[in-house]
Amino acid sequence: MTESSGSSDLWNLTLQHSPIGMALVAPDGRLLMANPALAGMLGYDVDELTSRGFQEITHPEDLAADLGLVARTLEGEIDSFRLRKRYLHAQGQVIWGDLSAALVRSRDGTPLHFISQILDVTDQHQQEERLRRANADLERERQALEAIFETVGVGLLLIGPDGRYERMNRRHEETMRLPFPDGHDGHAGQLGHVYGLDGTTPLTKEEMPSQRAAMGEEFDDYAYWAGEDPLTRTAFSTSARQLRSASGQRLGAALAYQDITDLMRAIQVKDQFVASVSHELRTPLTSVLGYLEILGSRNDLPAQVVRQLRVVQRNALRLEALVTDLLHVGQADEGSLPLRRGPADLASLTRHAVEAVAAVAEEAGVSLEVDVPDRLDTVVDEQRMRQVVDNLLSNAVKYTLRDGSVTVALSEDDGTVRLTVSDTGIGIARDEVDQVFDRFFRGHEARDRHIPGTGLGLDIVSSIVAAHDGEVTLESRLGTGSTFRVSLPLTKG
Ligand code: ADP
């Protein structure tokens, strides 16, 4: 570039008013002239700035690169250069500048000065830096998720909004061969060797976990068996969550498959064990009770022996009740509970149950209130319904403190029999209410207070009520009391 004197006014005007920092820099680095924009950008006034060399206002780490380009330009290798570099502000902070420098030579080629234009790109640089950091964070997160996706001990599957399999981890890929030995078409709902918890009923398309998730359902711990051979079958517990964009649009679903075979087999073994032990205990116990009865009818025994025999008999009866409960559990497991239905008066059944528990209630200082009609005829398995009322009543008394009360109400309306047993007892924690009907479940409060129990009573209640096509519900508050409500369809004989 050569200088033209005709344009010097224009050049000066541009220099003064340009929003871009501009300077004339001597080949040795002295600033011959600087415009207000550059002075403002670096925090000096114009005179202060022109007394400095560009080396002074350049960040030391960027100096070498700048000097290198200056040298190459002076040597004639290049005419101009562009460099993003750091400047030092008068107050010490770093200013990022986008520098364009062009060398002006005299007619004989001697270097006169550089015309430098410097655009302040600090904001842009900070934005870029933020973006770079955000991208690095995202990438780290992606890598961490990827590692988790592949290393967790659960099968993971992502399906699209149309039910197509979009992604699965290796673990899930491996277990897919069990239900689908001939391959899978990559769409939710394909039928395979997948069975319900009884191990024999194949799941329908609508019951397949992938199909349920594809239809928009969310669920937890959905258990089933997979695999053709009953001996090598695997049990899975599956959970599903829907994926949505920030605007709420459905993106698909995520499913997690956990292998729970060991747990299921352990439960089977435990149930078989409970069933066979209770069966084996029953026979000798029946014999013990029979002989106790014979002994009880003798009147030649010393009074002390009679008292001792009564203790033995009471405990043998308790043992028998326990064995009966355990046997019941075994039967309920083998499918629906066999019922011996017959006409029964639930009102008198309830009154008898109340009478049976009255002595225990009195000893415990718990009052009993009864609201039962004269008669309530329906068709039920009387013995089992008695078990329902007995279990609810004995729990209510057992879990109620001295001076509390238990209320039993029976009624019929619109073809439905309603039995309510409520108490002012210790109550059940909110997060345990859903579990009290589970087999062997015992509440925290009951355990903490060392109130004896097996956790079988409510499991028995719910299985008997279900076998009668009824329903049992619970409402409870810790420290306030509990209300159990049984409803059964009224059946006329
Ligand atoms: P068990 O009474 O032998 O422990 P159940 O199956 O009858 O077994 O009851 C299960 C659990 O439910 C009990 O351990 C107790 O924590 C809770 N529960 C049942 N009935 C009541 C009640 N009326 N009040 C408070 N807690 C109860």
Coordinates of C-alpha atoms in Angstrom, one line a residue, residues 136-487:
A136 CA -17.4 -29.4 27.1
D137 CA -19.8 -30.0 30.0
L138 CA -22.4 -31.5 27.7
E139 CA -19.9 -33.7 26.1
R140 CA -18.7 -34.9 29.6
E141 CA -22.3 -35.5 30.6
R142 CA -22.9 -37.4 27.4
Q143 CA -19.9 -39.6 28.0
A144 CA -20.9 -40.2 31.6
L145 CA -24.4 -41.1 30.5
E146 CA -23.1 -43.4 27.8
A147 CA -20.8 -45.1 30.3
I148 CA -23.7 -45.5 32.7
F149 CA -26.0 -46.7 29.9
E150 CA -23.6 -49.5 29.1
T151 CA -22.3 -50.5 32.5
V152 CA -25.5 -50.6 34.7
G153 CA -26.7 -54.0 35.6
V154 CA -30.1 -53.4 34.1
G155 CA -31.3 -53.6 30.5
L156 CA -32.2 -50.2 29.1
L157 CA -34.4 -49.5 26.1
L158 CA -35.5 -46.3 24.4
I159 CA -38.5 -46.4 22.2
G160 CA -39.6 -43.6 19.9
P161 CA -43.1 -42.1 19.8
D162 CA -44.2 -44.6 17.2
G163 CA -43.0 -47.5 19.3
R164 CA -39.9 -48.2 17.3
Y165 CA -36.9 -49.4 19.2
E166 CA -34.4 -46.5 19.0
R167 CA -31.6 -47.6 21.3
M168 CA -30.8 -50.3 23.8
N169 CA -27.7 -51.2 25.9
R170 CA -25.7 -54.4 25.5
R171 CA -27.4 -55.9 28.5
H172 CA -30.8 -55.6 27.1
E173 CA -29.6 -56.8 23.7
E174 CA -28.4 -60.0 25.3
T175 CA -31.5 -60.7 27.3
M176 CA -33.8 -60.1 24.2
R177 CA -32.8 -63.5 22.9
L178 CA -34.6 -65.2 25.8
P179 CA -38.2 -64.1 24.8
F180 CA -37.3 -63.7 21.1
P181 CA -35.0 -66.5 20.1
D182 CA -35.9 -66.0 16.4
G183 CA -35.2 -62.2 16.5
H184 CA -37.1 -59.1 17.1
D185 CA -38.5 -56.7 14.5
G186 CA -37.6 -53.6 16.5
H187 CA -41.2 -52.6 17.3
A188 CA -43.0 -52.5 20.7
G189 CA -45.5 -55.2 21.3
Q190 CA -44.0 -58.1 19.5
L191 CA -45.2 -61.3 21.1
G192 CA -42.6 -63.8 22.4
H193 CA -42.0 -66.3 25.1
V194 CA -43.2 -63.9 27.8
Y195 CA -45.4 -65.2 30.6
G196 CA -47.3 -63.8 33.6
L197 CA -46.2 -64.5 37.2
D198 CA -47.9 -67.9 37.1
G199 CA -45.3 -68.9 34.5
T200 CA -47.8 -70.3 32.1
T201 CA -50.2 -67.6 30.8
P202 CA -48.5 -65.8 27.9
L203 CA -48.7 -62.0 28.0
T204 CA -51.0 -60.4 25.4
K205 CA -49.7 -57.7 23.1
E206 CA -51.4 -55.0 25.4
E207 CA -49.7 -56.6 28.4
M208 CA -46.2 -56.5 26.9
P209 CA -44.2 -53.9 28.8
S210 CA -42.8 -52.3 25.6
Q211 CA -46.4 -51.9 24.3
R212 CA -47.7 -50.4 27.5
A213 CA -44.8 -47.9 27.4
A214 CA -45.4 -47.2 23.7
M215 CA -49.1 -46.5 24.5
G216 CA -48.0 -43.8 26.9
E217 CA -48.2 -45.7 30.2
E218 CA -45.7 -45.3 33.0
F219 CA -45.2 -48.1 35.5
D220 CA -42.9 -49.5 38.2
D221 CA -41.8 -53.0 39.0
Y222 CA -44.0 -54.8 36.4
A223 CA -42.9 -58.5 36.9
Y224 CA -43.1 -61.4 34.4
W225 CA -41.2 -64.4 33.2
A226 CA -39.3 -64.5 29.9
G227 CA -37.9 -67.6 28.1
E228 CA -39.3 -70.7 26.5
D229 CA -37.8 -73.3 28.8
P230 CA -39.4 -73.2 32.3
L231 CA -36.2 -74.4 33.9
T232 CA -34.0 -71.6 32.5
R233 CA -36.6 -68.9 32.4
T234 CA -35.6 -65.4 33.7
A235 CA -37.9 -63.2 35.7
F236 CA -37.8 -59.4 35.0
S237 CA -39.1 -56.4 36.8
T238 CA -39.7 -53.6 34.4
S239 CA -40.3 -49.9 34.9
A240 CA -41.2 -47.3 32.2
R241 CA -41.1 -43.5 32.0
Q242 CA -42.4 -41.3 29.2
L243 CA -39.9 -38.8 27.6
R244 CA -41.2 -35.4 26.7
S245 CA -39.6 -32.3 25.2
A246 CA -39.6 -29.0 27.1
S247 CA -42.7 -28.0 25.2
G248 CA -44.5 -31.2 26.4
Q249 CA -44.3 -33.1 23.1
R250 CA -44.0 -36.9 23.5
L251 CA -40.6 -38.1 22.4
G252 CA -41.0 -41.8 23.4
A253 CA -40.4 -43.8 26.4
A254 CA -37.5 -45.3 28.5
L255 CA -37.7 -48.8 29.9
A256 CA -35.5 -50.4 32.5
Y257 CA -35.4 -54.2 32.8
Q258 CA -34.1 -55.8 36.0
D259 CA -33.3 -59.5 36.3
I260 CA -35.2 -60.7 39.5
T261 CA -34.9 -64.4 38.8
D262 CA -33.0 -65.1 42.0
L263 CA -35.5 -63.2 44.1
M264 CA -38.5 -65.0 42.5
R265 CA -36.9 -68.4 42.9
A266 CA -36.1 -67.6 46.6
I267 CA -39.8 -66.5 47.1
Q268 CA -40.9 -69.8 45.5
V269 CA -38.6 -71.8 47.7
K270 CA -39.8 -69.9 50.8
D271 CA -43.4 -70.4 49.9
Q272 CA -42.9 -74.1 49.3
F273 CA -41.0 -74.4 52.6
V274 CA -43.7 -72.6 54.5
A275 CA -46.4 -74.8 52.9
S276 CA -44.6 -78.1 53.6
V277 CA -43.6 -77.1 57.2
S278 CA -47.1 -76.0 58.1
H279 CA -48.5 -79.2 56.6
E280 CA -46.0 -81.3 58.5
L281 CA -46.7 -79.5 61.8
R282 CA -50.4 -79.9 61.6
T283 CA -50.5 -83.7 62.1
P284 CA -48.6 -83.9 65.4
L285 CA -50.3 -80.8 66.6
T286 CA -53.8 -82.3 66.1
S287 CA -52.6 -85.3 68.1
V288 CA -51.3 -83.1 70.9
L289 CA -54.6 -81.2 71.1
G290 CA -56.6 -84.4 71.0
Y291 CA -54.8 -85.9 73.9
L292 CA -55.0 -82.5 75.8
E293 CA -58.7 -82.7 75.4
I294 CA -58.8 -86.2 76.8
L295 CA -56.6 -85.2 79.7
G296 CA -58.9 -82.1 80.3
S297 CA -61.9 -84.3 80.7
R298 CA -60.3 -86.3 83.5
N299 CA -61.2 -85.3 87.0
D300 CA -58.6 -87.3 88.9
L301 CA -55.8 -84.9 88.2
P302 CA -54.3 -82.6 90.9
A303 CA -55.4 -79.0 90.5
Q304 CA -51.9 -77.8 89.8
V305 CA -51.6 -80.2 86.9
V306 CA -54.9 -79.1 85.5
R307 CA -53.6 -75.5 85.6
Q308 CA -50.4 -76.5 83.9
L309 CA -52.4 -78.4 81.2
R310 CA -54.4 -75.3 80.5
V311 CA -51.3 -73.4 79.8
V312 CA -50.1 -76.1 77.5
Q313 CA -53.5 -76.2 75.7
R314 CA -53.6 -72.4 75.3
N315 CA -50.2 -72.4 73.7
A316 CA -50.9 -75.4 71.5
L317 CA -54.1 -73.6 70.3
R318 CA -52.0 -70.6 69.4
L319 CA -49.6 -72.8 67.5
E320 CA -52.5 -74.3 65.7
A321 CA -53.8 -70.9 64.7
L322 CA -50.4 -70.0 63.4
V323 CA -50.2 -73.2 61.4
T324 CA -53.7 -72.6 60.0
D325 CA -52.6 -69.1 58.8
L326 CA -49.5 -70.5 57.2
L327 CA -51.5 -73.3 55.5
H328 CA -54.0 -70.7 54.2
V329 CA -51.1 -68.8 52.6
G330 CA -50.0 -71.9 50.8
Q331 CA -53.5 -72.5 49.5
A332 CA -54.0 -68.9 48.4
D333 CA -50.7 -69.3 46.4
E334 CA -51.9 -72.2 44.4
G335 CA -54.5 -70.1 42.6
S336 CA -57.7 -68.7 43.7
L337 CA -58.8 -69.7 47.2
P338 CA -61.2 -72.6 47.2
L339 CA -64.4 -71.4 48.9
R340 CA -67.2 -73.4 50.5
R341 CA -70.0 -71.0 50.1
G342 CA -73.3 -71.4 51.8
P343 CA -76.0 -69.2 53.3
A344 CA -74.8 -67.3 56.3
D345 CA -76.0 -64.6 58.7
L346 CA -73.1 -62.1 58.7
A347 CA -74.7 -60.2 61.6
S348 CA -74.6 -63.1 64.0
L349 CA -71.1 -64.1 62.7
T350 CA -69.9 -60.6 63.5
R351 CA -71.5 -60.6 67.0
H352 CA -69.8 -63.9 67.7
A353 CA -66.5 -62.6 66.6
V354 CA -66.9 -59.5 68.9
E355 CA -67.8 -61.8 71.8
A356 CA -64.7 -63.9 71.1
V357 CA -62.4 -60.8 71.3
A358 CA -64.2 -59.2 74.3
A359 CA -62.1 -60.8 77.0
V360 CA -58.8 -59.7 75.4
A361 CA -60.2 -56.2 74.8
E362 CA -61.2 -55.9 78.4
E363 CA -57.9 -57.0 79.6
A364 CA -56.2 -54.4 77.3
G365 CA -58.6 -51.6 78.5
V366 CA -60.1 -51.2 75.0
S367 CA -63.8 -50.6 74.7
L368 CA -65.8 -52.3 71.9
E369 CA -68.7 -50.6 70.1
V370 CA -70.9 -52.6 67.9
D371 CA -73.3 -51.4 65.2
V372 CA -74.7 -54.5 63.6
P373 CA -78.2 -55.2 62.3
D374 CA -80.3 -58.1 63.6
R375 CA -79.7 -60.2 60.5
L376 CA -77.8 -59.9 57.3
D377 CA -78.2 -63.0 55.1
T378 CA -75.9 -63.6 52.3
V379 CA -74.0 -66.5 50.7
V380 CA -70.3 -66.7 51.7
D381 CA -67.7 -69.2 53.0
E382 CA -68.7 -68.7 56.6
Q383 CA -65.6 -70.1 58.1
R384 CA -63.4 -67.9 56.0
M385 CA -65.5 -64.8 56.5
R386 CA -65.2 -65.4 60.3
Q387 CA -61.5 -65.4 59.8
V388 CA -61.8 -61.9 58.1
V389 CA -63.7 -60.4 61.0
D390 CA -61.5 -62.2 63.6
N391 CA -58.3 -60.9 62.0
L392 CA -59.5 -57.3 61.6
L393 CA -61.0 -57.2 65.1
S394 CA -58.0 -58.8 66.8
N395 CA -55.6 -56.4 65.0
A396 CA -57.8 -53.4 66.0
V397 CA -57.6 -54.5 69.7
K398 CA -54.0 -55.4 69.5
Y399 CA -52.9 -52.1 67.9
T400 CA -55.0 -49.9 70.2
L401 CA -53.6 -48.5 73.5
R402 CA -55.4 -48.6 76.9
D403 CA -58.6 -46.4 77.1
G404 CA -58.9 -46.5 73.3
S405 CA -61.9 -47.9 71.4
V406 CA -62.8 -50.2 68.6
T407 CA -65.9 -49.9 66.5
V408 CA -67.4 -52.6 64.3
A409 CA -70.2 -51.7 61.9
L410 CA -72.1 -53.9 59.5
S411 CA -74.6 -52.8 56.9
E412 CA -76.0 -53.5 53.5
D413 CA -77.0 -51.0 50.9
D414 CA -77.8 -51.4 47.2
G415 CA -76.6 -55.0 47.0
T416 CA -73.3 -54.3 48.8
V417 CA -72.4 -55.6 52.2
R418 CA -70.2 -53.3 54.2
L419 CA -68.1 -54.2 57.2
T420 CA -66.1 -51.5 58.9
V421 CA -63.6 -52.0 61.7
S422 CA -62.1 -48.8 63.0
D423 CA -59.9 -48.1 66.0
T424 CA -58.3 -45.2 67.9
G425 CA -55.0 -47.0 67.9
I426 CA -51.4 -46.5 66.9
G427 CA -52.2 -46.1 63.2
I428 CA -50.0 -46.8 60.2
A429 CA -47.4 -44.6 58.6
R430 CA -48.6 -43.1 55.3
D431 CA -45.8 -44.8 53.3
E432 CA -46.8 -48.2 54.8
V433 CA -50.5 -48.1 54.1
D434 CA -50.1 -49.7 50.7
Q435 CA -47.9 -52.5 52.1
V436 CA -49.9 -53.8 55.1
F437 CA -51.8 -56.3 52.9
D438 CA -48.5 -57.8 51.8
R439 CA -47.5 -61.1 53.1
F440 CA -45.2 -61.0 56.2
F441 CA -45.3 -57.2 56.2
R442 CA -45.1 -55.7 59.6
G443 CA -45.3 -52.0 60.2
H444 CA -42.6 -50.0 61.8
E445 CA -44.7 -48.8 64.7
A446 CA -45.8 -52.4 65.5
R447 CA -42.2 -53.6 65.5
D448 CA -40.9 -50.7 67.5
R449 CA -43.5 -51.3 70.1
H450 CA -42.7 -55.0 70.1
I451 CA -46.4 -55.9 69.5
P452 CA -46.3 -59.6 68.5
G453 CA -47.5 -60.7 65.0
T454 CA -46.5 -62.6 61.9
G455 CA -47.6 -60.2 59.1
L456 CA -50.0 -62.8 57.8
G457 CA -53.4 -61.6 59.1
L458 CA -54.1 -58.9 56.5
D459 CA -52.7 -61.0 53.6
I460 CA -55.3 -63.6 54.6
V461 CA -58.1 -61.0 54.9
S462 CA -57.4 -59.6 51.4
S463 CA -57.2 -63.0 49.8
I464 CA -60.5 -64.1 51.3
V465 CA -62.2 -60.9 50.4
A466 CA -60.9 -61.1 46.9
A467 CA -62.1 -64.7 46.5
H468 CA -65.6 -63.3 47.4
D469 CA -65.2 -60.7 44.6
G470 CA -65.0 -58.0 47.3
E471 CA -62.6 -55.3 48.2
V472 CA -60.8 -54.2 51.4
T473 CA -59.5 -50.7 51.9
L474 CA -57.6 -49.0 54.6
E475 CA -57.5 -45.4 55.9
S476 CA -55.1 -44.7 58.6
R477 CA -53.2 -42.0 60.4
L478 CA -50.2 -42.5 62.6
G479 CA -51.1 -41.9 66.2
T480 CA -54.8 -41.4 65.4
G481 CA -56.2 -44.7 64.4
S482 CA -57.1 -46.9 61.5
T483 CA -60.3 -47.9 59.6
F484 CA -60.6 -51.0 57.5
R485 CA -63.5 -51.2 55.1
V486 CA -64.6 -54.5 53.5
S487 CA -67.3 -54.5 50.8

